[in-house]
CSV table of C-alpha atoms in Angstrom, one decimal:
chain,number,residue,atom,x,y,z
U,24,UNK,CA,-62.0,-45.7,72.1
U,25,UNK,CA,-64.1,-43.3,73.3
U,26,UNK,CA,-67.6,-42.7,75.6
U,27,UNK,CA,-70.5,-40.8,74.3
U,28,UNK,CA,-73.1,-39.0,75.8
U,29,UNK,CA,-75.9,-37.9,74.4
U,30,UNK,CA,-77.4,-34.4,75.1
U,31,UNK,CA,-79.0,-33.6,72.4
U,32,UNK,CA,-82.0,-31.0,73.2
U,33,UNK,CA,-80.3,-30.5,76.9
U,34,UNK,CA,-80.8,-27.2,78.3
U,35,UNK,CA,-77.1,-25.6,79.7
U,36,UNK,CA,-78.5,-25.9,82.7
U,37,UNK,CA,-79.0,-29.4,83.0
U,38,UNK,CA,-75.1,-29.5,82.9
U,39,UNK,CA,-74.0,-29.4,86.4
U,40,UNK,CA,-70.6,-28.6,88.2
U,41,UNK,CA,-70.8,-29.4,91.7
U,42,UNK,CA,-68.6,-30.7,94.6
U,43,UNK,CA,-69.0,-34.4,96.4
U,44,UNK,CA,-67.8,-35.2,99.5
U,45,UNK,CA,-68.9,-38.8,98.9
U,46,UNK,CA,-67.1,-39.0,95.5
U,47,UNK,CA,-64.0,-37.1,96.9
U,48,UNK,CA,-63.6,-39.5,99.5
U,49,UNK,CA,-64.2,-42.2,97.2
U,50,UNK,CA,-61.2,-40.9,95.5
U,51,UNK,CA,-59.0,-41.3,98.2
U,52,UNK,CA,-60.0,-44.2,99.4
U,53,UNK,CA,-58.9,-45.1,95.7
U,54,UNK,CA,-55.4,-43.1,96.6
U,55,UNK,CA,-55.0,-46.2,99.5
U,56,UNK,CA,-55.8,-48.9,97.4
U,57,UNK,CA,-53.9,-48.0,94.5
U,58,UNK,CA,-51.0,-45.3,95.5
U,59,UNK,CA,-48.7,-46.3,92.8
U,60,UNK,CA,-51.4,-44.3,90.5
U,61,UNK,CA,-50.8,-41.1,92.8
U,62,UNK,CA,-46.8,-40.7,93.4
U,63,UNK,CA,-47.8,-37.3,94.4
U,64,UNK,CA,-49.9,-38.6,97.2
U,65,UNK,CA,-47.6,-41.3,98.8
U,66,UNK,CA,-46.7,-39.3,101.8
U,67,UNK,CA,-50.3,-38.6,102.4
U,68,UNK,CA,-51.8,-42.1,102.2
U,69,UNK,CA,-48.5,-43.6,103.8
U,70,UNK,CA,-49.5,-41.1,106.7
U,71,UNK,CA,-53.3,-42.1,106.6
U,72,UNK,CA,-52.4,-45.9,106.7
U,73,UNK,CA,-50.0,-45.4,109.5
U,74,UNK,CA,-52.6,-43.2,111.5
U,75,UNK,CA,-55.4,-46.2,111.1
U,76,UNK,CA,-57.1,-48.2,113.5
U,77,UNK,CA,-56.5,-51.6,112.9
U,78,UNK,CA,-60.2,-52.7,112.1
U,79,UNK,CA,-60.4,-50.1,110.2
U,80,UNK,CA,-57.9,-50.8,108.1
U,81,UNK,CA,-59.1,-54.4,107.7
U,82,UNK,CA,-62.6,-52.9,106.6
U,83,UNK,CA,-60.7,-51.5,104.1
U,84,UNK,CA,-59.1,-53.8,102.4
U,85,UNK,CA,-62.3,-56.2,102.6
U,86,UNK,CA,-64.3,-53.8,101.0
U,87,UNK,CA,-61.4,-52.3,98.1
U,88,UNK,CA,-63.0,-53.5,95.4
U,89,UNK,CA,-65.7,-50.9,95.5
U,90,UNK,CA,-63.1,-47.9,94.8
U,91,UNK,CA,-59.9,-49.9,93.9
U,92,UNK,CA,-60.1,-50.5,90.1
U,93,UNK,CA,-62.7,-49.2,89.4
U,94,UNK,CA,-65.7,-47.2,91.4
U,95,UNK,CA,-68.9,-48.2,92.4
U,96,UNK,CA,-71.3,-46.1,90.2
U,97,UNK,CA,-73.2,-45.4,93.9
U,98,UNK,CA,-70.2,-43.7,95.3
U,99,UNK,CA,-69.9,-41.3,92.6
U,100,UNK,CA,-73.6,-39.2,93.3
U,101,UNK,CA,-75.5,-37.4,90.7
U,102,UNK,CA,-77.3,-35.2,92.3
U,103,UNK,CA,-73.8,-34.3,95.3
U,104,UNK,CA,-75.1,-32.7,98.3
U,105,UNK,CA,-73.5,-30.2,101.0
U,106,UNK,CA,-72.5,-32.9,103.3
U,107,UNK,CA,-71.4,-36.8,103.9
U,108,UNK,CA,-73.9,-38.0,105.8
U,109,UNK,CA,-76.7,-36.8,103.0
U,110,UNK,CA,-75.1,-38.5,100.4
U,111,UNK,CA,-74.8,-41.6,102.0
U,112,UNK,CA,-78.7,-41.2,102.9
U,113,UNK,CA,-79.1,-41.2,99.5
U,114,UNK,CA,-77.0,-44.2,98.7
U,115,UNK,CA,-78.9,-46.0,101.4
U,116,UNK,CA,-82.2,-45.0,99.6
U,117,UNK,CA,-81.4,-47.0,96.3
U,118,UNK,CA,-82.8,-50.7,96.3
U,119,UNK,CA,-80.4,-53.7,96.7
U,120,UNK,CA,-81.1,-55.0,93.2
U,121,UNK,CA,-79.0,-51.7,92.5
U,122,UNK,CA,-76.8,-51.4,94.5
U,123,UNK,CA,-76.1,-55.1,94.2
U,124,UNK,CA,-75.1,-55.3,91.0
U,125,UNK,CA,-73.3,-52.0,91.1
U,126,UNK,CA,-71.0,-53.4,93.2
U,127,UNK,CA,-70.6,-56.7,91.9
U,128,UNK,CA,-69.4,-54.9,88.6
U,129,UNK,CA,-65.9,-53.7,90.4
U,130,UNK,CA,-66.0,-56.6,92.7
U,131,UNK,CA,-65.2,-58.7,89.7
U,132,UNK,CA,-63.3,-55.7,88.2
U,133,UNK,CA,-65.0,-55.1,84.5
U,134,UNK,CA,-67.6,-53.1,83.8
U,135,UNK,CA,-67.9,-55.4,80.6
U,136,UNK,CA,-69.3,-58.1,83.0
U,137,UNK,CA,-73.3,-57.4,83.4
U,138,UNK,CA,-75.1,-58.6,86.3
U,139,UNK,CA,-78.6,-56.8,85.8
U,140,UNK,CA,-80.8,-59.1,84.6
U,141,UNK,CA,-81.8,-62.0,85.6
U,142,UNK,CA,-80.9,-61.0,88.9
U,143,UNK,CA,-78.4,-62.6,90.9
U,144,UNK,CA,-80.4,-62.1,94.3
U,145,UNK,CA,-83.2,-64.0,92.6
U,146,UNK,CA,-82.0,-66.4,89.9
U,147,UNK,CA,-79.7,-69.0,90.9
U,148,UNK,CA,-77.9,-69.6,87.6
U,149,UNK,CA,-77.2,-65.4,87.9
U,150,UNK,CA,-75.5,-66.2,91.1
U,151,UNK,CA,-73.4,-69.1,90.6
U,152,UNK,CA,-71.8,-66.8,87.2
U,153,UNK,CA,-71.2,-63.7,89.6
U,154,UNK,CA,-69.4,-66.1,92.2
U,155,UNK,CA,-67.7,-67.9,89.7
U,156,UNK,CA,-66.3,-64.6,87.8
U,157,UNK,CA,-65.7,-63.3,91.4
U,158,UNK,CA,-63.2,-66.8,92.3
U,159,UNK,CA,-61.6,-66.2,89.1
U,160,UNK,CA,-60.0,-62.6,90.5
U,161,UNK,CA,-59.5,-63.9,93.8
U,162,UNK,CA,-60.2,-65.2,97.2
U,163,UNK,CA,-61.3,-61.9,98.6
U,164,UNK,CA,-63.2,-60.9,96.0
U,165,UNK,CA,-65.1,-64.1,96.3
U,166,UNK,CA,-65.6,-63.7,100.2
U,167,UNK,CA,-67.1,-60.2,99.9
U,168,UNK,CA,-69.7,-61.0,96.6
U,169,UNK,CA,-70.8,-64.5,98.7
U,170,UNK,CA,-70.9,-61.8,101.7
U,171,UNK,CA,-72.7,-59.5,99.4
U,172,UNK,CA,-75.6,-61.8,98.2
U,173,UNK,CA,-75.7,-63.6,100.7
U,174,UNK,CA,-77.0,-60.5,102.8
U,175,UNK,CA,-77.0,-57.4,101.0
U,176,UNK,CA,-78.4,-55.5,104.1
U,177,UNK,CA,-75.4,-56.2,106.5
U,178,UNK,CA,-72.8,-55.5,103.5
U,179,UNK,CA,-74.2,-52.0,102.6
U,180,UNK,CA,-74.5,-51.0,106.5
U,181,UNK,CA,-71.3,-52.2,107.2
U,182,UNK,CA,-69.9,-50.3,103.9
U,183,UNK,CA,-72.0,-47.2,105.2
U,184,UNK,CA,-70.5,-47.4,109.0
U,185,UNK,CA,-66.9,-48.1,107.2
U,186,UNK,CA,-66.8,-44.8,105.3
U,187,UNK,CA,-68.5,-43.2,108.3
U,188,UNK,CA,-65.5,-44.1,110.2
U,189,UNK,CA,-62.9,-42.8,107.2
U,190,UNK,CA,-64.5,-39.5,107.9
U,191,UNK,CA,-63.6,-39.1,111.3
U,192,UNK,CA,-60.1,-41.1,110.8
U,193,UNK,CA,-59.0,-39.0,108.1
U,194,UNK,CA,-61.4,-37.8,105.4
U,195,UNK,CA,-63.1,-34.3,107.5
U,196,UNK,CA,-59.4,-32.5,108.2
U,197,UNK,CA,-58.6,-33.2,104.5
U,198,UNK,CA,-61.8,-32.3,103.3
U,199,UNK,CA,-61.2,-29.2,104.8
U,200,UNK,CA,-58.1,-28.6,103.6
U,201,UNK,CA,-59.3,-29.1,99.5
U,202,UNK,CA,-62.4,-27.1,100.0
U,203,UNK,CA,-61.3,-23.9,99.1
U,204,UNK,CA,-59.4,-25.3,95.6
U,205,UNK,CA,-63.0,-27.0,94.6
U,206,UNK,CA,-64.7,-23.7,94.9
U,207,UNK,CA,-62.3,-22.1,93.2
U,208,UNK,CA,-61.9,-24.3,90.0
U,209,UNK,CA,-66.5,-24.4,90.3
U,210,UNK,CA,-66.4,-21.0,90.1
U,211,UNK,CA,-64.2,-21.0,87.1
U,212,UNK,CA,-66.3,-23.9,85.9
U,213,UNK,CA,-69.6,-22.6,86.1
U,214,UNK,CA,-68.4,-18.7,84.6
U,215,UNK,CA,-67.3,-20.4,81.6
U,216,UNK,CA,-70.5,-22.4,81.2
U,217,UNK,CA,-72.2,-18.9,81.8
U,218,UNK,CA,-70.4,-16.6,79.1
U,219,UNK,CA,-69.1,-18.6,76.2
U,220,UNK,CA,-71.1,-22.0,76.5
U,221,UNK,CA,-70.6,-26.1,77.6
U,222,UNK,CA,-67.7,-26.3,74.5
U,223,UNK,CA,-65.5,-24.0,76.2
U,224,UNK,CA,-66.7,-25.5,79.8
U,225,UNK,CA,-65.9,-28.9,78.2
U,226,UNK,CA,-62.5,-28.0,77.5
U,227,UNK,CA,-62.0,-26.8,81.1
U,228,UNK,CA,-62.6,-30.1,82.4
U,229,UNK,CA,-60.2,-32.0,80.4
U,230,UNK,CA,-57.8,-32.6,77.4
U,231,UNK,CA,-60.2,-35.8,76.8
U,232,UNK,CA,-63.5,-34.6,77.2
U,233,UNK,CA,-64.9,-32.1,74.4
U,234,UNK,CA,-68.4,-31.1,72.7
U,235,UNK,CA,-69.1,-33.2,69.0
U,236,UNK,CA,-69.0,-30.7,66.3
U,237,UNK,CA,-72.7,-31.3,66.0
U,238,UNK,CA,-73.2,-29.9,69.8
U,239,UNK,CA,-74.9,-33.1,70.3
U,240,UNK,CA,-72.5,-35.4,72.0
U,241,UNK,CA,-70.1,-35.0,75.0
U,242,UNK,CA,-67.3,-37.0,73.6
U,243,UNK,CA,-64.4,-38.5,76.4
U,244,UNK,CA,-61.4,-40.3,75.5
U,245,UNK,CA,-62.0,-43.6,77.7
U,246,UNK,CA,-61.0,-47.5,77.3
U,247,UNK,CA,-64.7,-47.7,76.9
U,248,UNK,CA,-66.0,-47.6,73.5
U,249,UNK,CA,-70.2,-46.7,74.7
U,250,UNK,CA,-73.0,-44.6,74.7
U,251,UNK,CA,-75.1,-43.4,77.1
U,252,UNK,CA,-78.4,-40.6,76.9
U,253,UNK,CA,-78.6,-37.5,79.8
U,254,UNK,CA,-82.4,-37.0,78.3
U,255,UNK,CA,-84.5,-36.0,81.1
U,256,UNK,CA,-81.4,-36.0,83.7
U,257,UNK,CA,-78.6,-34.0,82.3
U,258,UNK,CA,-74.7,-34.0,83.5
U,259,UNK,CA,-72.9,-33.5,86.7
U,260,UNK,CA,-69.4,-32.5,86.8
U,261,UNK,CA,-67.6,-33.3,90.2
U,262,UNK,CA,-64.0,-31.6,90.3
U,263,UNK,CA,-61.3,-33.6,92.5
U,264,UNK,CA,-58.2,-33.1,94.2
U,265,UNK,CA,-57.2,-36.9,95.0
U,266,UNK,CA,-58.3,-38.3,92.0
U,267,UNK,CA,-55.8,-36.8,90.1
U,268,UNK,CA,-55.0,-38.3,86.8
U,269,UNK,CA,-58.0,-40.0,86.8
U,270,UNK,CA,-61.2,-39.6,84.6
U,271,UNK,CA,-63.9,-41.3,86.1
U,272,UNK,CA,-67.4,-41.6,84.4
U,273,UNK,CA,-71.0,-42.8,85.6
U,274,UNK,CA,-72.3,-44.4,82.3
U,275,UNK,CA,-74.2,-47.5,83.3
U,276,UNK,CA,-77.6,-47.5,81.8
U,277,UNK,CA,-80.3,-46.3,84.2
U,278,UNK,CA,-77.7,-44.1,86.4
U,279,UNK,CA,-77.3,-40.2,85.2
U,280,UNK,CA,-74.2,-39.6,83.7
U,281,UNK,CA,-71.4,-37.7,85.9
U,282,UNK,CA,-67.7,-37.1,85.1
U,283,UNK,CA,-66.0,-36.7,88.3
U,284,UNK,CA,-62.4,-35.1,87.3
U,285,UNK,CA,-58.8,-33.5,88.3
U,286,UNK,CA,-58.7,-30.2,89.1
U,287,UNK,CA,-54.9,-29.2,88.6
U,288,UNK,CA,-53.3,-31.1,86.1
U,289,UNK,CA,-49.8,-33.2,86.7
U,290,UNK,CA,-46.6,-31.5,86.6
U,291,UNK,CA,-43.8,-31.7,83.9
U,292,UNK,CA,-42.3,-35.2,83.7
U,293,UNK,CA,-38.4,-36.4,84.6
U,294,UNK,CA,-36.1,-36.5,81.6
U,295,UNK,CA,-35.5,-40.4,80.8
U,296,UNK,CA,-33.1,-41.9,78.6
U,297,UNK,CA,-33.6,-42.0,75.0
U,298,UNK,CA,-33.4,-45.8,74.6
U,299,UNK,CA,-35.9,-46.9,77.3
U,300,UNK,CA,-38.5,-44.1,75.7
U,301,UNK,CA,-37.9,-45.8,71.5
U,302,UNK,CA,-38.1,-49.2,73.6
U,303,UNK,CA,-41.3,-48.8,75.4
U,304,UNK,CA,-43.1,-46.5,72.7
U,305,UNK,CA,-42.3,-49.5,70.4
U,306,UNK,CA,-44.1,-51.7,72.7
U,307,UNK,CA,-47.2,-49.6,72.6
U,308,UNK,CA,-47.3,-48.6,69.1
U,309,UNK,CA,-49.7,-51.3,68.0
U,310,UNK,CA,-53.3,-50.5,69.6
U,311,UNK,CA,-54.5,-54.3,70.6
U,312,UNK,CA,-51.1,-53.7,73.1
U,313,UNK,CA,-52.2,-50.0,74.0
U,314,UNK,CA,-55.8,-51.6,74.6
U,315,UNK,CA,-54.2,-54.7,77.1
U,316,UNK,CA,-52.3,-52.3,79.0
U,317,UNK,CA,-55.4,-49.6,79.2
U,318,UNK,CA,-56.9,-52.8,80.7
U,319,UNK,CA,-54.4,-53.5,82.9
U,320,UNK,CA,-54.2,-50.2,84.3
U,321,UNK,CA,-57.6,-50.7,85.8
U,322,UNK,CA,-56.4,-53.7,87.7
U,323,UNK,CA,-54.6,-57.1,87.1
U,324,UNK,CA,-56.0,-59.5,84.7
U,325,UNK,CA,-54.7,-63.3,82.8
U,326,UNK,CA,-54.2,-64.2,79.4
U,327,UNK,CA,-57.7,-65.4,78.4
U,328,UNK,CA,-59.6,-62.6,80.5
U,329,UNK,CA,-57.8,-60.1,78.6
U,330,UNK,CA,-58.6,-62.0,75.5
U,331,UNK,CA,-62.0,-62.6,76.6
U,332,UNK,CA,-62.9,-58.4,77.3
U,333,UNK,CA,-61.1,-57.7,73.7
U,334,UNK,CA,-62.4,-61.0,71.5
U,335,UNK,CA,-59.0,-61.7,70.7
U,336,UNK,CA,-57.4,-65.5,71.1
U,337,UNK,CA,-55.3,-66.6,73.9
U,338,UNK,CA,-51.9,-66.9,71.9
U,339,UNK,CA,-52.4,-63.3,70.0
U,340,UNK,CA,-53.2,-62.0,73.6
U,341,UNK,CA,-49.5,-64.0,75.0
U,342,UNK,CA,-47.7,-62.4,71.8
U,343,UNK,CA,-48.6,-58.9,72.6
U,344,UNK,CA,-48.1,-59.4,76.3
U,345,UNK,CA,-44.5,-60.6,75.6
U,346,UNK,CA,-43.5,-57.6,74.0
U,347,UNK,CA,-45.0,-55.1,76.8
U,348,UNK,CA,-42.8,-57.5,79.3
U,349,UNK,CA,-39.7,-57.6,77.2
U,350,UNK,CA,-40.1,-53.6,77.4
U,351,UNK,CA,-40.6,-53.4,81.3
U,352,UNK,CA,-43.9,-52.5,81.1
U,353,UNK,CA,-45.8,-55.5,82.8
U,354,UNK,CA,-44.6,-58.1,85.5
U,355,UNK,CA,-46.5,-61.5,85.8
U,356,UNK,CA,-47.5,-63.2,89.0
U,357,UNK,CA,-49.0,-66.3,89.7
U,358,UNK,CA,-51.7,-67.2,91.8
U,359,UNK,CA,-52.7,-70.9,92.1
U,360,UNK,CA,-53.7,-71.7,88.9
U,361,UNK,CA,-53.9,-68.6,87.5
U,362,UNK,CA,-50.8,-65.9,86.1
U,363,UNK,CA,-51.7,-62.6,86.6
U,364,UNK,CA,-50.7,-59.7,84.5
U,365,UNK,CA,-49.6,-56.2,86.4
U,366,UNK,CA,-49.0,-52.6,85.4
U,367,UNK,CA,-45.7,-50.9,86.1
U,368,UNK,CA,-46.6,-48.1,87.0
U,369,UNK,CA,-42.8,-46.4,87.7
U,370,UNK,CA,-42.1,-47.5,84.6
U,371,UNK,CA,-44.9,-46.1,82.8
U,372,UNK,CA,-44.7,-43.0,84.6
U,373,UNK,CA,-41.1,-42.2,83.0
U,374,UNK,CA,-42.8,-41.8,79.5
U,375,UNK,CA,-44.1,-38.9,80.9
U,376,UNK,CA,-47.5,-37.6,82.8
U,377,UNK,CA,-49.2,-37.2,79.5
U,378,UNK,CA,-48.8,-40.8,78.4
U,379,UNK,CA,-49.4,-41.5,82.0
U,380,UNK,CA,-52.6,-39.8,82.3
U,381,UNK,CA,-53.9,-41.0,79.0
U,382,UNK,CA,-53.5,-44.6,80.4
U,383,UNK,CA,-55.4,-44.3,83.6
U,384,UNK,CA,-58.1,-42.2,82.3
């Protein structure tokens, strides 16, 4: 599975390494939402939640699903700028139709779920799908996409005001305290680019992302198997410090590609018993299992949405789930009517940061 991206005829210096405060603090907002992805991190976002004004915590959790499985193409900028407030200019320039459906992708957590065209904000059958797939991954998700359409100009300000507030809460001192690592790794970044060329800057960035042999392709291992085209916009590479192991890519069509990625990578893993690693690598061996768990990672899902992203039936989907459960790998909860699949993450993470990082990619 992998994304492509299409730079054939690109000049070098359409490829851009730059930092973004918007996308950093995306990533820790991600850190908040999802700490059992950033064991390094607990103390630090156990710290921030403890420190956090009780609205603002609630705004948090009401608007997660922009940066919790998945990010909102519009917090990740292509074009990053010196400061916050600029960026979030920007993100106030884009129309609602945009924005709209940019966030109703990781509202309803998939990015295999399209909500372009029609509209949703002008076609009712449009809207009555995105609420539906929105009830189907919960009550909150439902409550902020009905919030959402129903007034798309009071949810973006209130998002705007919401990360406004993260900045002074806790974002500006650590902001300040990464800056110096992000020029660092840009310099290095940018030198490479410079002297030997985008392969060897490529390869800088990451174990998964890498030039095609034809020079024509940026190639990244992602559970996405698409392409996308940087004609007449080019690349931007944003390092980060919180969103460590993650490899997140802007790839919807119309948006310029960007790769926001780690700067340091994780540290050796724990030694774990022989007969948990043979039990668990078992487990994964086949690839429709590697493929539900890739899912997973991204956020919970049931039997027949996982079937239904993959094109696979219901019981093949409960056979391979049953062996990732016998191996520890996945716990099931219900919710109403609906069982719930979930990662575990300790339990992943024992297999090592390799494997680890591979799966949240």
């Amino acid at each position: 599975m992998t994304l492509r991206i299409d730079i054939s005829g690109l000049p070098s210096e359409r490829l851009r390494f730059a930092a973004s405060p918007l996308a950093e603090l995306t990533a820790m907002l991600h850190v908040l939402s999802e700490p059992g992805h950033h064991p390094q991190l607990a103390g630090w976002a156990g710290d921030v939640w403890a420190g956090l004004r009780p609205e603002l915590a609630e705004r948090l959790r009401e608007a997660e699903f922009l940066w919790c499985s998945s990010q909102a193409d519009f917090l990740i900028p292509a074009r990053p700028r010196p400061t916050l407030v600029e960026e979030l200019d920007d993100v106030d320039r884009i129309d609602d139709e945009t924005y709209v459906t940019a966030a109703l992708v990781t509202t309803c957590g998939s990015n295999r779920v399209s909500f372009a065209s029609p509209s949703p904000l002008t076609d009712a059958t449009a809207r009555k799908r995105a609420l539906d797939v929105a009830q189907a991954r919960g009550a909150l998700q439902e409550a902020f996409a009905e919030r959402l359409l129903a007034d798309p100009a009071a949810v973006r300000a209130r998002v705007r005001d919401t990360l406004e507030q993260c900045a002074e809460a806790f974002f500006d001192a650590a902001w300040a305290g990464i800056t110096a690592q992000l020029a660092t790794d840009l310099r290095l970044k940018n030198d490479l680019l410079k002297r030997r060329g985008i392969g060897a800057a490529l390869a800088s960035v990451s174990g998964a992302v890498a030039l095609a042999p034809d020079g024509d392709r940026i190639i990244v291992d992602k559970l996405q198997d698409k392409s996308t085209a940087a004609h007449g916009t080019g690349v931007t590479f944003i390092p980060s410090v919180f969103g460590r192991p993650h490899l997140v890519v802007v790839h919807t069509p119309g948006w310029q590609p960007v790769v926001q990625y780690p700067v340091a990578e994780p540290g050796p893993s724990e030694p774990v018993p022989l007969e948990t690693v043979t039990l668990r690598l078992e487990a994964l061996a086949h690839p429709v299992r590697l493929r539900l768990l890739r899912t997973l990672a991204r956020a919970p899902h049931t039997t027949r949405e996982l079937a239904h992203a993959w094109e696979l039936s219901p019981p093949e989907v409960s056979r391979h789930l049953a062996v990732l459960r016998r191996a520890g790998l996945l716990t099931a909860r219900r919710h109403g009517r609906y069982v719930r699949y979930t990662l575990n993450l300790p339990d992943l993470t024992t297999l090592g940061a390799d494997l680890l990082a591979a799966v949240l990619r």
